[in-house]
Short mmCIF file of N, CA, C and O in Angstrom, two decimals:
data_model
loop_
_atom_site.label_atom_id
_atom_site.label_comp_id
_atom_site.label_asym_id
_atom_site.label_seq_id
_atom_site.Cartn_x
_atom_site.Cartn_y
_atom_site.Cartn_z
N UNK X 7 114.82 -178.68 -67.81
CA UNK X 7 113.52 -178.34 -67.29
C UNK X 7 112.58 -179.54 -67.44
O UNK X 7 112.45 -180.10 -68.52
N UNK X 8 111.93 -179.93 -66.37
CA UNK X 8 111.00 -181.05 -66.40
C UNK X 8 109.66 -180.59 -66.96
O UNK X 8 109.11 -179.59 -66.51
N UNK X 9 109.14 -181.34 -67.94
CA UNK X 9 107.83 -180.95 -68.49
C UNK X 9 106.73 -181.10 -67.44
O UNK X 9 106.81 -181.94 -66.57
N UNK X 10 105.73 -180.26 -67.55
CA UNK X 10 104.57 -180.35 -66.68
C UNK X 10 103.32 -180.46 -67.56
O UNK X 10 103.33 -180.00 -68.71
N UNK X 11 102.27 -181.06 -67.03
CA UNK X 11 101.05 -181.19 -67.83
C UNK X 11 100.49 -179.81 -68.19
O UNK X 11 100.77 -178.82 -67.52
N UNK X 12 99.70 -179.74 -69.25
CA UNK X 12 99.06 -178.47 -69.61
C UNK X 12 98.08 -178.03 -68.52
O UNK X 12 97.71 -178.83 -67.66
N UNK X 13 97.65 -176.78 -68.58
CA UNK X 13 96.68 -176.29 -67.59
C UNK X 13 95.41 -177.15 -67.58
O UNK X 13 95.03 -177.73 -68.60
N UNK X 14 94.76 -177.21 -66.44
CA UNK X 14 93.57 -178.03 -66.28
C UNK X 14 92.48 -177.67 -67.29
O UNK X 14 91.81 -178.56 -67.82
N UNK X 15 92.32 -176.40 -67.61
CA UNK X 15 91.30 -176.00 -68.59
C UNK X 15 91.58 -176.62 -69.96
O UNK X 15 90.66 -177.05 -70.65
N UNK X 16 92.85 -176.68 -70.33
CA UNK X 16 93.21 -177.30 -71.61
C UNK X 16 92.99 -178.81 -71.56
O UNK X 16 92.53 -179.40 -72.54
N UNK X 17 93.29 -179.42 -70.43
CA UNK X 17 93.06 -180.86 -70.29
C UNK X 17 91.58 -181.19 -70.40
O UNK X 17 91.19 -182.16 -71.06
N UNK X 18 90.73 -180.38 -69.79
CA UNK X 18 89.28 -180.60 -69.84
C UNK X 18 88.77 -180.43 -71.27
O UNK X 18 87.95 -181.23 -71.75
N UNK X 19 89.25 -179.41 -71.97
CA UNK X 19 88.84 -179.20 -73.36
C UNK X 19 89.27 -180.38 -74.23
O UNK X 19 88.50 -180.86 -75.07
N UNK X 20 90.48 -180.88 -74.02
CA UNK X 20 90.97 -182.03 -74.79
C UNK X 20 90.13 -183.27 -74.51
O UNK X 20 89.80 -184.03 -75.43
N UNK X 21 89.79 -183.47 -73.24
CA UNK X 21 88.95 -184.62 -72.88
C UNK X 21 87.58 -184.51 -73.55
O UNK X 21 87.06 -185.50 -74.07
N UNK X 22 87.02 -183.33 -73.56
CA UNK X 22 85.72 -183.14 -74.20
C UNK X 22 85.76 -183.49 -75.68
O UNK X 22 84.89 -184.20 -76.19
N UNK X 23 86.81 -183.04 -76.38
CA UNK X 23 86.96 -183.36 -77.81
C UNK X 23 87.12 -184.87 -78.00
O UNK X 23 86.53 -185.45 -78.92
N UNK X 24 87.90 -185.49 -77.13
CA UNK X 24 88.13 -186.94 -77.24
C UNK X 24 86.84 -187.71 -77.02
O UNK X 24 86.56 -188.68 -77.74
N UNK X 25 86.03 -187.29 -76.05
CA UNK X 25 84.78 -187.98 -75.78
C UNK X 25 83.79 -187.83 -76.94
O UNK X 25 83.10 -188.79 -77.30
N UNK X 26 83.73 -186.65 -77.53
CA UNK X 26 82.86 -186.44 -78.69
C UNK X 26 83.31 -187.32 -79.86
O UNK X 26 82.49 -187.97 -80.51
N UNK X 27 84.63 -187.36 -80.11
CA UNK X 27 85.15 -188.18 -81.21
C UNK X 27 84.88 -189.66 -80.95
O UNK X 27 84.50 -190.41 -81.86
N UNK X 28 85.06 -190.08 -79.70
CA UNK X 28 84.82 -191.49 -79.37
C UNK X 28 83.35 -191.84 -79.51
O UNK X 28 83.00 -192.90 -80.02
N UNK X 29 82.46 -190.95 -79.09
CA UNK X 29 81.02 -191.19 -79.25
C UNK X 29 80.66 -191.33 -80.73
O UNK X 29 79.86 -192.18 -81.11
N UNK X 30 81.27 -190.50 -81.57
CA UNK X 30 81.04 -190.60 -83.01
C UNK X 30 81.53 -191.93 -83.57
O UNK X 30 80.87 -192.53 -84.43
N UNK X 31 82.67 -192.39 -83.08
CA UNK X 31 83.21 -193.67 -83.54
C UNK X 31 82.30 -194.82 -83.14
O UNK X 31 82.04 -195.73 -83.93
N UNK X 32 81.77 -194.75 -81.92
CA UNK X 32 80.85 -195.79 -81.46
C UNK X 32 79.58 -195.77 -82.30
O UNK X 32 79.11 -196.81 -82.76
N UNK X 33 79.04 -194.58 -82.54
CA UNK X 33 77.81 -194.45 -83.32
C UNK X 33 77.97 -194.94 -84.76
O UNK X 33 77.04 -195.48 -85.35
N UNK X 34 79.18 -194.77 -85.30
CA UNK X 34 79.40 -195.21 -86.69
C UNK X 34 79.79 -196.67 -86.79
O UNK X 34 80.03 -197.18 -87.88
N UNK X 35 79.88 -197.35 -85.64
CA UNK X 35 80.17 -198.77 -85.65
C UNK X 35 81.64 -199.13 -85.76
O UNK X 35 81.98 -200.27 -86.06
N UNK X 36 82.51 -198.16 -85.52
CA UNK X 36 83.94 -198.44 -85.59
C UNK X 36 84.31 -199.47 -84.51
O UNK X 36 83.83 -199.39 -83.39
N UNK X 37 85.15 -200.41 -84.87
CA UNK X 37 85.55 -201.47 -83.95
C UNK X 37 86.28 -200.91 -82.74
O UNK X 37 87.08 -199.98 -82.87
N UNK X 38 86.05 -201.49 -81.57
CA UNK X 38 86.76 -201.03 -80.38
C UNK X 38 88.24 -201.43 -80.42
O UNK X 38 88.63 -202.30 -81.20
N UNK X 39 89.03 -200.78 -79.60
CA UNK X 39 90.44 -201.14 -79.47
C UNK X 39 90.50 -202.51 -78.82
O UNK X 39 89.85 -202.75 -77.80
N UNK X 40 91.27 -203.42 -79.39
CA UNK X 40 91.41 -204.75 -78.81
C UNK X 40 92.27 -204.68 -77.55
O UNK X 40 93.06 -203.73 -77.39
N UNK X 41 92.14 -205.64 -76.66
CA UNK X 41 93.01 -205.66 -75.48
C UNK X 41 94.49 -205.68 -75.86
O UNK X 41 95.31 -205.04 -75.19
N UNK X 42 94.82 -206.35 -76.94
CA UNK X 42 96.22 -206.40 -77.39
C UNK X 42 96.70 -205.02 -77.84
O UNK X 42 97.82 -204.61 -77.53
N UNK X 43 95.86 -204.30 -78.58
CA UNK X 43 96.23 -202.96 -79.04
C UNK X 43 96.33 -202.00 -77.85
O UNK X 43 97.22 -201.17 -77.80
N UNK X 44 95.41 -202.13 -76.91
CA UNK X 44 95.47 -201.30 -75.71
C UNK X 44 96.80 -201.55 -74.98
O UNK X 44 97.49 -200.60 -74.60
N UNK X 45 97.17 -202.80 -74.81
CA UNK X 45 98.43 -203.14 -74.13
C UNK X 45 99.63 -202.60 -74.90
O UNK X 45 100.57 -202.07 -74.31
N UNK X 46 99.61 -202.72 -76.23
CA UNK X 46 100.71 -202.22 -77.06
C UNK X 46 100.87 -200.72 -76.89
O UNK X 46 101.97 -200.21 -76.66
N UNK X 47 99.76 -200.01 -76.99
CA UNK X 47 99.80 -198.55 -76.85
C UNK X 47 100.30 -198.15 -75.46
O UNK X 47 101.18 -197.30 -75.33
N UNK X 48 99.74 -198.77 -74.43
CA UNK X 48 100.11 -198.41 -73.07
C UNK X 48 101.58 -198.73 -72.79
O UNK X 48 102.28 -197.97 -72.12
N UNK X 49 102.09 -199.83 -73.34
CA UNK X 49 103.50 -200.18 -73.19
C UNK X 49 104.40 -199.11 -73.79
O UNK X 49 105.44 -198.76 -73.23
N UNK X 50 104.00 -198.57 -74.94
CA UNK X 50 104.76 -197.49 -75.56
C UNK X 50 104.74 -196.24 -74.69
O UNK X 50 105.75 -195.55 -74.53
N UNK X 51 103.59 -195.97 -74.09
CA UNK X 51 103.48 -194.80 -73.20
C UNK X 51 104.38 -194.95 -71.98
O UNK X 51 105.08 -194.01 -71.61
N UNK X 52 104.34 -196.11 -71.36
CA UNK X 52 105.12 -196.34 -70.15
C UNK X 52 106.61 -196.14 -70.41
O UNK X 52 107.34 -195.65 -69.55
N UNK X 53 107.07 -196.45 -71.61
CA UNK X 53 108.50 -196.31 -71.93
C UNK X 53 108.86 -194.89 -72.39
O UNK X 53 110.02 -194.59 -72.62
N UNK X 54 107.87 -194.01 -72.48
CA UNK X 54 108.09 -192.64 -72.97
C UNK X 54 108.56 -191.72 -71.83
O UNK X 54 108.07 -191.82 -70.71
N UNK X 55 109.49 -190.81 -72.12
CA UNK X 55 109.95 -189.89 -71.08
C UNK X 55 108.87 -188.90 -70.61
O UNK X 55 109.01 -188.29 -69.56
N UNK X 56 107.78 -188.77 -71.36
CA UNK X 56 106.69 -187.87 -70.98
C UNK X 56 105.62 -188.56 -70.14
O UNK X 56 104.63 -187.95 -69.77
N UNK X 57 105.82 -189.84 -69.83
CA UNK X 57 104.88 -190.59 -69.01
C UNK X 57 105.26 -190.41 -67.55
O UNK X 57 106.41 -190.63 -67.16
N UNK X 58 104.30 -190.01 -66.72
CA UNK X 58 104.58 -189.80 -65.30
C UNK X 58 103.38 -190.24 -64.47
O UNK X 58 102.31 -189.61 -64.55
N UNK X 59 103.56 -191.30 -63.73
CA UNK X 59 102.52 -191.78 -62.82
C UNK X 59 101.16 -191.94 -63.50
O UNK X 59 100.13 -191.50 -62.99
N UNK X 60 101.16 -192.53 -64.67
CA UNK X 60 99.93 -192.83 -65.37
C UNK X 60 99.41 -191.74 -66.29
O UNK X 60 98.42 -191.94 -66.98
N UNK X 61 100.09 -190.59 -66.30
CA UNK X 61 99.63 -189.46 -67.13
C UNK X 61 100.68 -189.07 -68.15
O UNK X 61 101.87 -189.23 -67.94
N UNK X 62 100.21 -188.49 -69.23
CA UNK X 62 101.09 -187.93 -70.24
C UNK X 62 101.36 -186.47 -69.86
O UNK X 62 100.43 -185.71 -69.62
N UNK X 63 102.63 -186.09 -69.84
CA UNK X 63 102.97 -184.72 -69.50
C UNK X 63 102.76 -183.76 -70.68
O UNK X 63 102.82 -182.56 -70.50
N UNK X 64 102.49 -184.29 -71.86
CA UNK X 64 102.22 -183.43 -73.02
C UNK X 64 100.75 -183.02 -73.03
O UNK X 64 100.42 -181.85 -73.11
N UNK X 65 99.87 -184.01 -72.96
CA UNK X 65 98.43 -183.72 -73.05
C UNK X 65 97.73 -183.73 -71.70
O UNK X 65 96.62 -183.21 -71.57
N UNK X 66 98.34 -184.36 -70.70
CA UNK X 66 97.74 -184.43 -69.37
C UNK X 66 96.76 -185.57 -69.18
O UNK X 66 96.17 -185.70 -68.12
N UNK X 67 96.58 -186.39 -70.21
CA UNK X 67 95.59 -187.47 -70.14
C UNK X 67 96.03 -188.63 -69.26
O UNK X 67 97.22 -188.91 -69.14
N UNK X 68 95.03 -189.33 -68.71
CA UNK X 68 95.26 -190.61 -68.07
C UNK X 68 95.45 -191.60 -69.20
O UNK X 68 94.55 -191.81 -70.01
N UNK X 69 96.62 -192.20 -69.27
CA UNK X 69 96.95 -193.01 -70.44
C UNK X 69 96.30 -194.38 -70.45
O UNK X 69 96.09 -194.95 -71.51
N UNK X 70 95.93 -194.91 -69.30
CA UNK X 70 95.21 -196.18 -69.31
C UNK X 70 93.86 -195.99 -70.00
O UNK X 70 93.42 -196.84 -70.77
N UNK X 71 93.23 -194.85 -69.78
CA UNK X 71 91.95 -194.56 -70.43
C UNK X 71 92.15 -194.18 -71.90
O UNK X 71 91.49 -194.72 -72.78
N UNK X 72 93.07 -193.24 -72.15
CA UNK X 72 93.24 -192.74 -73.52
C UNK X 72 93.62 -193.83 -74.50
O UNK X 72 93.16 -193.84 -75.64
N UNK X 73 94.45 -194.77 -74.07
CA UNK X 73 94.91 -195.82 -74.99
C UNK X 73 93.79 -196.79 -75.36
O UNK X 73 93.96 -197.60 -76.27
N UNK X 74 92.64 -196.68 -74.70
CA UNK X 74 91.49 -197.52 -75.05
C UNK X 74 90.54 -196.84 -76.02
O UNK X 74 89.66 -197.49 -76.59
N UNK X 75 90.72 -195.53 -76.23
CA UNK X 75 89.86 -194.80 -77.16
C UNK X 75 90.26 -195.14 -78.58
O UNK X 75 91.42 -194.99 -78.96
N UNK X 76 89.32 -195.55 -79.39
CA UNK X 76 89.62 -195.93 -80.77
C UNK X 76 90.07 -194.74 -81.62
O UNK X 76 90.77 -194.92 -82.60
N UNK X 77 89.68 -193.54 -81.27
CA UNK X 77 90.04 -192.36 -82.05
C UNK X 77 91.24 -191.61 -81.50
O UNK X 77 91.69 -190.63 -82.10
N UNK X 78 91.78 -192.05 -80.35
CA UNK X 78 92.88 -191.33 -79.69
C UNK X 78 94.18 -191.48 -80.47
O UNK X 78 94.41 -192.47 -81.16
N UNK X 79 95.03 -190.48 -80.31
CA UNK X 79 96.36 -190.49 -80.91
C UNK X 79 97.36 -190.01 -79.87
O UNK X 79 97.04 -189.20 -79.02
N UNK X 80 98.57 -190.50 -79.99
CA UNK X 80 99.65 -190.07 -79.11
C UNK X 80 99.95 -188.61 -79.36
O UNK X 80 100.02 -188.16 -80.51
N UNK X 81 100.18 -187.84 -78.28
CA UNK X 81 100.43 -186.40 -78.40
C UNK X 81 101.89 -186.06 -78.65
O UNK X 81 102.21 -184.91 -78.93
N UNK X 82 102.78 -187.05 -78.58
CA UNK X 82 104.21 -186.79 -78.80
C UNK X 82 104.49 -186.51 -80.28
O UNK X 82 103.71 -186.87 -81.15
N UNK X 83 105.60 -185.83 -80.51
CA UNK X 83 106.03 -185.57 -81.89
C UNK X 83 107.39 -186.22 -82.09
O UNK X 83 108.33 -185.84 -81.41
N UNK X 84 107.50 -187.20 -82.96
CA UNK X 84 106.43 -187.88 -83.71
C UNK X 84 105.62 -188.78 -82.78
O UNK X 84 106.13 -189.23 -81.76
N UNK X 85 104.38 -189.06 -83.15
CA UNK X 85 103.53 -189.92 -82.31
C UNK X 85 104.14 -191.31 -82.17
O UNK X 85 104.71 -191.84 -83.11
N UNK X 86 103.98 -191.89 -80.99
CA UNK X 86 104.50 -193.25 -80.74
C UNK X 86 103.49 -194.31 -81.14
O UNK X 86 103.83 -195.45 -81.34
N UNK X 87 102.20 -193.93 -81.23
CA UNK X 87 101.16 -194.87 -81.68
C UNK X 87 100.04 -194.09 -82.33
O UNK X 87 99.90 -192.93 -82.22
#
C-alpha cells in the first residue's frame, strides 16, 4: 500500500503549530538554519521513501520549506534529521 499524505485539516494544523514554534524561535533569537544544514536535511528527505514530489507523505509538508525551519523535525520514525 502506497502511503498518502494526512488529511488537509491535519496538514493545516501541523503548519500552524510549526509557524508558532518558528515565530517563538525567531523572537528568542535562535540562530537560523544555515544553507548547509538546509541542504543536508533536504538531501536526507529526497532519499527517503516517504518523499514524493517535494512533499513528505507522513506529515504532508513541503520539505523545501520545512527543512529551513529551525524548530522543525523529521516526521519519520526514527527521524532522519
